[in-house]
PDB file of C-alpha atoms in Angstrom:
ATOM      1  CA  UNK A  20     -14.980  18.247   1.683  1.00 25.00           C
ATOM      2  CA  UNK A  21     -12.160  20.160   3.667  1.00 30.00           C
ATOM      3  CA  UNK A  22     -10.783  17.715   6.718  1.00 30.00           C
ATOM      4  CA  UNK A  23     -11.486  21.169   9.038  1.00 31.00           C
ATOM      5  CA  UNK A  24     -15.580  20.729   8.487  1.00 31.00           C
ATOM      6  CA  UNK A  25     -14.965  17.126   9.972  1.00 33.00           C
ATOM      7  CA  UNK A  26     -13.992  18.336  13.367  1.00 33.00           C
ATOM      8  CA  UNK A  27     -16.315  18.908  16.268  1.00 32.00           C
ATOM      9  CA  UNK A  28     -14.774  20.827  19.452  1.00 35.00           C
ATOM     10  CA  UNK A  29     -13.251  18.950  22.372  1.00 31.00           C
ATOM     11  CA  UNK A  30     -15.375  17.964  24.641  1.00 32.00           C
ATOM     12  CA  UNK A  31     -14.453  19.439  27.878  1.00 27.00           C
ATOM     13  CA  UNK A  32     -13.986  16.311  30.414  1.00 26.00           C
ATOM     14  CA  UNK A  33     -11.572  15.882  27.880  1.00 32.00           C
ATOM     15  CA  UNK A  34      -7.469  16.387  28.143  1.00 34.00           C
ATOM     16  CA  UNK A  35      -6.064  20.123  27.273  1.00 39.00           C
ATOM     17  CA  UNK A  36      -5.084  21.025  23.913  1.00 43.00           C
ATOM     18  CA  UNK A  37      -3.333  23.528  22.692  1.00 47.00           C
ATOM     19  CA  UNK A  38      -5.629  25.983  20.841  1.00 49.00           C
ATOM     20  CA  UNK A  39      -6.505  25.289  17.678  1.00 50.00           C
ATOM     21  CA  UNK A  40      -6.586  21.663  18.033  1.00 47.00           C
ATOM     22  CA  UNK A  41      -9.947  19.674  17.668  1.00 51.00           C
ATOM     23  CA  UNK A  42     -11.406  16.616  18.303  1.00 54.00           C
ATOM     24  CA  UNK A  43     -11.535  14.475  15.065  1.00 55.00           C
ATOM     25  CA  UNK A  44     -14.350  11.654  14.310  1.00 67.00           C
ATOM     26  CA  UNK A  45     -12.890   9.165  13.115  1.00 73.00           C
ATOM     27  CA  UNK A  46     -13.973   6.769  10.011  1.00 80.00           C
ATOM     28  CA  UNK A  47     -13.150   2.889  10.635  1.00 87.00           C
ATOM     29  CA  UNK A  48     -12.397   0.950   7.003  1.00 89.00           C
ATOM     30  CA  UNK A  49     -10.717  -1.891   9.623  1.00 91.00           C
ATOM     31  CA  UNK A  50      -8.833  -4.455   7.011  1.00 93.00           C
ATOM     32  CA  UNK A  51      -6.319  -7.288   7.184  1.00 93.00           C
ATOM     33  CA  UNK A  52      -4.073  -8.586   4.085  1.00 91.00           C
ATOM     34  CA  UNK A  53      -0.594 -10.504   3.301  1.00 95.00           C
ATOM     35  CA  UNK A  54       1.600  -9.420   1.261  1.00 94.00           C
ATOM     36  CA  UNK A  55       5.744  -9.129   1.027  1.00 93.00           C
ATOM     37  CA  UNK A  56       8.028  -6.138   2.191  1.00 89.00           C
ATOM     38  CA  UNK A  57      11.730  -6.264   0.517  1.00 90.00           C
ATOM     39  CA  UNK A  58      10.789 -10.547   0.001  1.00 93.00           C
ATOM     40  CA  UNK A  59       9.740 -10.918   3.103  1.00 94.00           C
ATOM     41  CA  UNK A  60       6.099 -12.115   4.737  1.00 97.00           C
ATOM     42  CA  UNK A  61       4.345  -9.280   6.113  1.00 96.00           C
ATOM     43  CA  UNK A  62       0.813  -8.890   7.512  1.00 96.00           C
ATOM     44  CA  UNK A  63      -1.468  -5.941   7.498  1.00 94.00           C
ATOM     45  CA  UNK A  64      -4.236  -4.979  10.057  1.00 94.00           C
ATOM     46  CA  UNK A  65      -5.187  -1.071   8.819  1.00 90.00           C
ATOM     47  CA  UNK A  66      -7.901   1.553   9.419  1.00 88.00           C
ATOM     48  CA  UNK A  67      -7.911   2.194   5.839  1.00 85.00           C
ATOM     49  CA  UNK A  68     -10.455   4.682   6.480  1.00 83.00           C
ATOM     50  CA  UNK A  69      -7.759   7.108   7.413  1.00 80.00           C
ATOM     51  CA  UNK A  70      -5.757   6.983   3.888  1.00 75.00           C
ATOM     52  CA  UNK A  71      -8.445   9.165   2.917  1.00 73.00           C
ATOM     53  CA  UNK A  72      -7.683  11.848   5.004  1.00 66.00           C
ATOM     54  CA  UNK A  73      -3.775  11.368   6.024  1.00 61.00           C
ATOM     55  CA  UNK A  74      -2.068  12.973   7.443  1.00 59.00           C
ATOM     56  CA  UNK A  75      -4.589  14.814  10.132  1.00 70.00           C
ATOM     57  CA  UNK A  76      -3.205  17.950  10.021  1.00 70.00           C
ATOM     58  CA  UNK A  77      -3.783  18.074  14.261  1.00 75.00           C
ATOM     59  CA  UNK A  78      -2.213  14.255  14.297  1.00 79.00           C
ATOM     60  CA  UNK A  79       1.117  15.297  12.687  1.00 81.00           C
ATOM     61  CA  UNK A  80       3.117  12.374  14.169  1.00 86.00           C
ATOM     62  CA  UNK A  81       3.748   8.859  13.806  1.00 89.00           C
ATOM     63  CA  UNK A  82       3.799   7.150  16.957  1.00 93.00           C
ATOM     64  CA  UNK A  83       5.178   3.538  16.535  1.00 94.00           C
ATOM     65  CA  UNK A  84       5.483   0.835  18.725  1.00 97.00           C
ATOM     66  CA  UNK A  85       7.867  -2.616  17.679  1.00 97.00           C
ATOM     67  CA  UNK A  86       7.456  -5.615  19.852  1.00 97.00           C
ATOM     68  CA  UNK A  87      10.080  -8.285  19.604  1.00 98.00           C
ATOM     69  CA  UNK A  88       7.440 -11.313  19.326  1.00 98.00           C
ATOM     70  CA  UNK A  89       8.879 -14.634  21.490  1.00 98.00           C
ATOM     71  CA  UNK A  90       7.619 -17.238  19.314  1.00 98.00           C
ATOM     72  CA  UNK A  91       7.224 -16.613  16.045  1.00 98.00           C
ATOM     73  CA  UNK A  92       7.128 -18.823  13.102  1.00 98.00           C
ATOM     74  CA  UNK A  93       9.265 -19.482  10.543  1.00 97.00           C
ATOM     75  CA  UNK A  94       8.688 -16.878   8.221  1.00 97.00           C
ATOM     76  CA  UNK A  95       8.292 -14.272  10.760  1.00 97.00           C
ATOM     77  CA  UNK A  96       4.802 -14.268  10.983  1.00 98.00           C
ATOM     78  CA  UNK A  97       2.666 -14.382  14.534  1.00 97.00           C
ATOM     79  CA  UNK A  98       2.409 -17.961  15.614  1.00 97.00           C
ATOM     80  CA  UNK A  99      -0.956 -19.908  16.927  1.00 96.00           C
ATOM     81  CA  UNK A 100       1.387 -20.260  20.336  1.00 97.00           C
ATOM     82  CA  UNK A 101       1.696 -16.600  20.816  1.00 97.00           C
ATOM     83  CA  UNK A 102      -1.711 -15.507  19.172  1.00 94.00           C
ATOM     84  CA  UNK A 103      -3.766 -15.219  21.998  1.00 96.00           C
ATOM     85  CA  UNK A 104      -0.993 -12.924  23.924  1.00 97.00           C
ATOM     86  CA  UNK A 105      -0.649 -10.656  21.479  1.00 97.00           C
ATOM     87  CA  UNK A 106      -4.161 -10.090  21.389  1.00 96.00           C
ATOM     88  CA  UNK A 107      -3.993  -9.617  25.398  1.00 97.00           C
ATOM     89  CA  UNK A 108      -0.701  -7.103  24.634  1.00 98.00           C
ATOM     90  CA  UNK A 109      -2.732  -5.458  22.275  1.00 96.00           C
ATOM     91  CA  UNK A 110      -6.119  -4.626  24.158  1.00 96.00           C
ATOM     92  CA  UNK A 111      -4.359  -3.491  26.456  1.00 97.00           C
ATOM     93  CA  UNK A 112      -2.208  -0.903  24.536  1.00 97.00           C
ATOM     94  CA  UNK A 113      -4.360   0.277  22.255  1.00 94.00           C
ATOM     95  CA  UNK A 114      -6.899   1.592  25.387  1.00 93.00           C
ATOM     96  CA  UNK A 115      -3.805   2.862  27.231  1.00 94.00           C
ATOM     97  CA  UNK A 116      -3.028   5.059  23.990  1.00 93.00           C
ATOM     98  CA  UNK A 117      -6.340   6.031  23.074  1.00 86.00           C
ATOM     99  CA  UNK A 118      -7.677   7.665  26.388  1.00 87.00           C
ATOM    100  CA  UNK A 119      -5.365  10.201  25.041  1.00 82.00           C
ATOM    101  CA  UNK A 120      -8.319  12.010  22.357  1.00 78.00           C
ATOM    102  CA  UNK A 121      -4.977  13.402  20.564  1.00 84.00           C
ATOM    103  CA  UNK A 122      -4.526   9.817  19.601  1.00 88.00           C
ATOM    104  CA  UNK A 123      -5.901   7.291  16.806  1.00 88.00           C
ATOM    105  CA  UNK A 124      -4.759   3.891  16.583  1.00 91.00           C
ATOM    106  CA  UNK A 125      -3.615   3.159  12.965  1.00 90.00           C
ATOM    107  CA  UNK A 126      -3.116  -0.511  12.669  1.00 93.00           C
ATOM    108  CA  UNK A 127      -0.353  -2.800  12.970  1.00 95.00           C
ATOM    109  CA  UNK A 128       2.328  -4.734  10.644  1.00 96.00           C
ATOM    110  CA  UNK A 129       3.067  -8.079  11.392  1.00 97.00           C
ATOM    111  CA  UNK A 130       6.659  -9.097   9.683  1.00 96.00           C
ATOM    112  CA  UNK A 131      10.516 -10.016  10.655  1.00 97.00           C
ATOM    113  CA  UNK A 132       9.400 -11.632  14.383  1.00 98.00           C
ATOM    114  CA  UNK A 133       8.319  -8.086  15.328  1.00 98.00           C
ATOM    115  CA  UNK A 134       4.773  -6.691  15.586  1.00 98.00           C
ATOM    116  CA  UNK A 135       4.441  -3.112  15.327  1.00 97.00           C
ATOM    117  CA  UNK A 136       1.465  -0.828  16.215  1.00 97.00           C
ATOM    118  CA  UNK A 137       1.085   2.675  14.546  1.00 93.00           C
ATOM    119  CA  UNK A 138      -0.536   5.651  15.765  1.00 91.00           C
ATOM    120  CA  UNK A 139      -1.178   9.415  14.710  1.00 88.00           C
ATOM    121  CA  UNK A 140      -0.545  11.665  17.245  1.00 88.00           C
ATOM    122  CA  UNK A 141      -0.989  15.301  17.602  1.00 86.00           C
ATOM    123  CA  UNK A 142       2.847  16.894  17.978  1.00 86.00           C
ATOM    124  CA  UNK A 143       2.949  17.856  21.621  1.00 87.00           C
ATOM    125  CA  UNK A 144       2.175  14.049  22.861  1.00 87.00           C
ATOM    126  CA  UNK A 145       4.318  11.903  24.936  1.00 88.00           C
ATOM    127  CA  UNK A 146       3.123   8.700  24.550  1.00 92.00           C
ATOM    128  CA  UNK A 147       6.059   6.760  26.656  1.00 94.00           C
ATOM    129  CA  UNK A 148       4.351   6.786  29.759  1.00 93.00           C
ATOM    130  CA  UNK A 149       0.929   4.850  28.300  1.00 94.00           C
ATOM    131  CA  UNK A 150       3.168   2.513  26.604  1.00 96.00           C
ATOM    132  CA  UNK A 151       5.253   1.425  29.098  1.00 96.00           C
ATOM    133  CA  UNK A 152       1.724   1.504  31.582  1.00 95.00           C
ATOM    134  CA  UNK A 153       0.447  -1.154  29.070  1.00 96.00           C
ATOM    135  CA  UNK A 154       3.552  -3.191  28.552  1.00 97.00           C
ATOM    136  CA  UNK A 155       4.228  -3.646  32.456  1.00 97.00           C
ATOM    137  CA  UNK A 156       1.765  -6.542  32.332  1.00 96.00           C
ATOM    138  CA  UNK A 157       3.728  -8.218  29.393  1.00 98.00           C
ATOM    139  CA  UNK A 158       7.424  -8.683  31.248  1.00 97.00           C
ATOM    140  CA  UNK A 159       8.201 -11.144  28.724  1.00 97.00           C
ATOM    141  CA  UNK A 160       8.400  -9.049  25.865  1.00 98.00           C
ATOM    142  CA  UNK A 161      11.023  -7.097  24.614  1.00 98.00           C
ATOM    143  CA  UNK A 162       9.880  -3.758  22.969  1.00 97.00           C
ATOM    144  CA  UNK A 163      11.352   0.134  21.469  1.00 96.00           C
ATOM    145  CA  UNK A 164       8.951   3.394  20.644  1.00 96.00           C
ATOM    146  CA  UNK A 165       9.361   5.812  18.604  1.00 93.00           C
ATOM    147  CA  UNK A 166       7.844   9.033  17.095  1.00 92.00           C
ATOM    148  CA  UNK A 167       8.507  10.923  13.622  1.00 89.00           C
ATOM    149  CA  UNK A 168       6.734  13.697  11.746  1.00 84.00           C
ATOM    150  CA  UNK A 169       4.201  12.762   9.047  1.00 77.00           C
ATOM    151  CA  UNK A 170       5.215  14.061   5.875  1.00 70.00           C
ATOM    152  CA  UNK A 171       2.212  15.819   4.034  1.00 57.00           C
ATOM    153  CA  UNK A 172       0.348  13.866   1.097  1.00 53.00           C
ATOM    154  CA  UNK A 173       2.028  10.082   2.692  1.00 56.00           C
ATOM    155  CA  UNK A 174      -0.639   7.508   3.547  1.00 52.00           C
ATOM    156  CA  UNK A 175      -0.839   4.834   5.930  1.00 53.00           C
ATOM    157  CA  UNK A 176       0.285   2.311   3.975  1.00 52.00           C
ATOM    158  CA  UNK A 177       2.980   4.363   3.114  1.00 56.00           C
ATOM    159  CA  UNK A 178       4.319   5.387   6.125  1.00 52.00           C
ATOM    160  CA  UNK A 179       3.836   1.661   7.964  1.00 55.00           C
ATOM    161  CA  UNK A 180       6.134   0.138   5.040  1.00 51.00           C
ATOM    162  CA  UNK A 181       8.796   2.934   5.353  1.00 54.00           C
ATOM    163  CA  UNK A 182       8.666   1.667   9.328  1.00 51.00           C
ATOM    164  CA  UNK A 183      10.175  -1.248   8.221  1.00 48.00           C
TER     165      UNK A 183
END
């Protein structure tokens, strides 16, 4: 099946797009794993649904967001201290991003005392203003954002582990 007979037309309450570009349903395959990048203890939380179909041709970016986590453990890894914050950081960024329709939360990767949340993006988005919306209730925490192009046939996985 081509990704194009997946897409439905954007609703029109919703924001403007430039033409061409249509609203995609998304699939959720939500999944969480450990593993290692370069020896080091990394977490996973992934839509794996969307390896199937990455890179969205209309979602052409990477949209990345790395939060310095405060108090960490040992290896790196999110601590039971800091747990329930990051939850609270994260409910409220991932809403702040997604009222954009030109946006689909990826997942996260938990590794190095940093958290960081991926998103596809469609090219003409700037995200800063929703992330820096969500991150004014979380003073505490330093963060950076970036954006990059998705190079065609790279997965999720893929692409989160070259974020490193």
């Amino acid at each position: 099946m081509e990704i194009d007979s997946k897409f439905t037309d954007l609703p029109h309450h919703s924001i403007a797009a430039p033409a061409g570009i249509r609203y995609f349903e998304i699939q959720e395959n939500w999944d969480f794993y450990l593993d290692e990048i370069d020896g080091i203890p990394a977490s996973y939380f992934l839509n794996l649904a969307l390896a199937q179909n990455a890179p969205i041709q209309p979602l052409s970016n990477l949209i990345w967001v790395a939060l310095q986590m405060n108090h960490p453990r040992e290896d790196g890894l999110s601590s039971r201290e800091e747990y329930d914050l990051l939850l609270k950081l994260e409910d409220a960024l991932i809403p702040a991003m997604a009222k954009n329709k030109l946006i689909v939360y990826v997942g996260r990767v938990t590794r190095d005392t940093k958290r960081l949340f991926f998103f596809y993006a469609a090219p003409h988005i700037n995200a800063e203003q929703s992330i820096q919306s969500a991150m004014q209730a979380f003073p505490d925490y330093h963060y950076s954002f970036g954006k990059k192009v998705i190079e065609i046939g790279t997965y999720i996985l893929e692409t989160c582990i070259q974020m490193k």
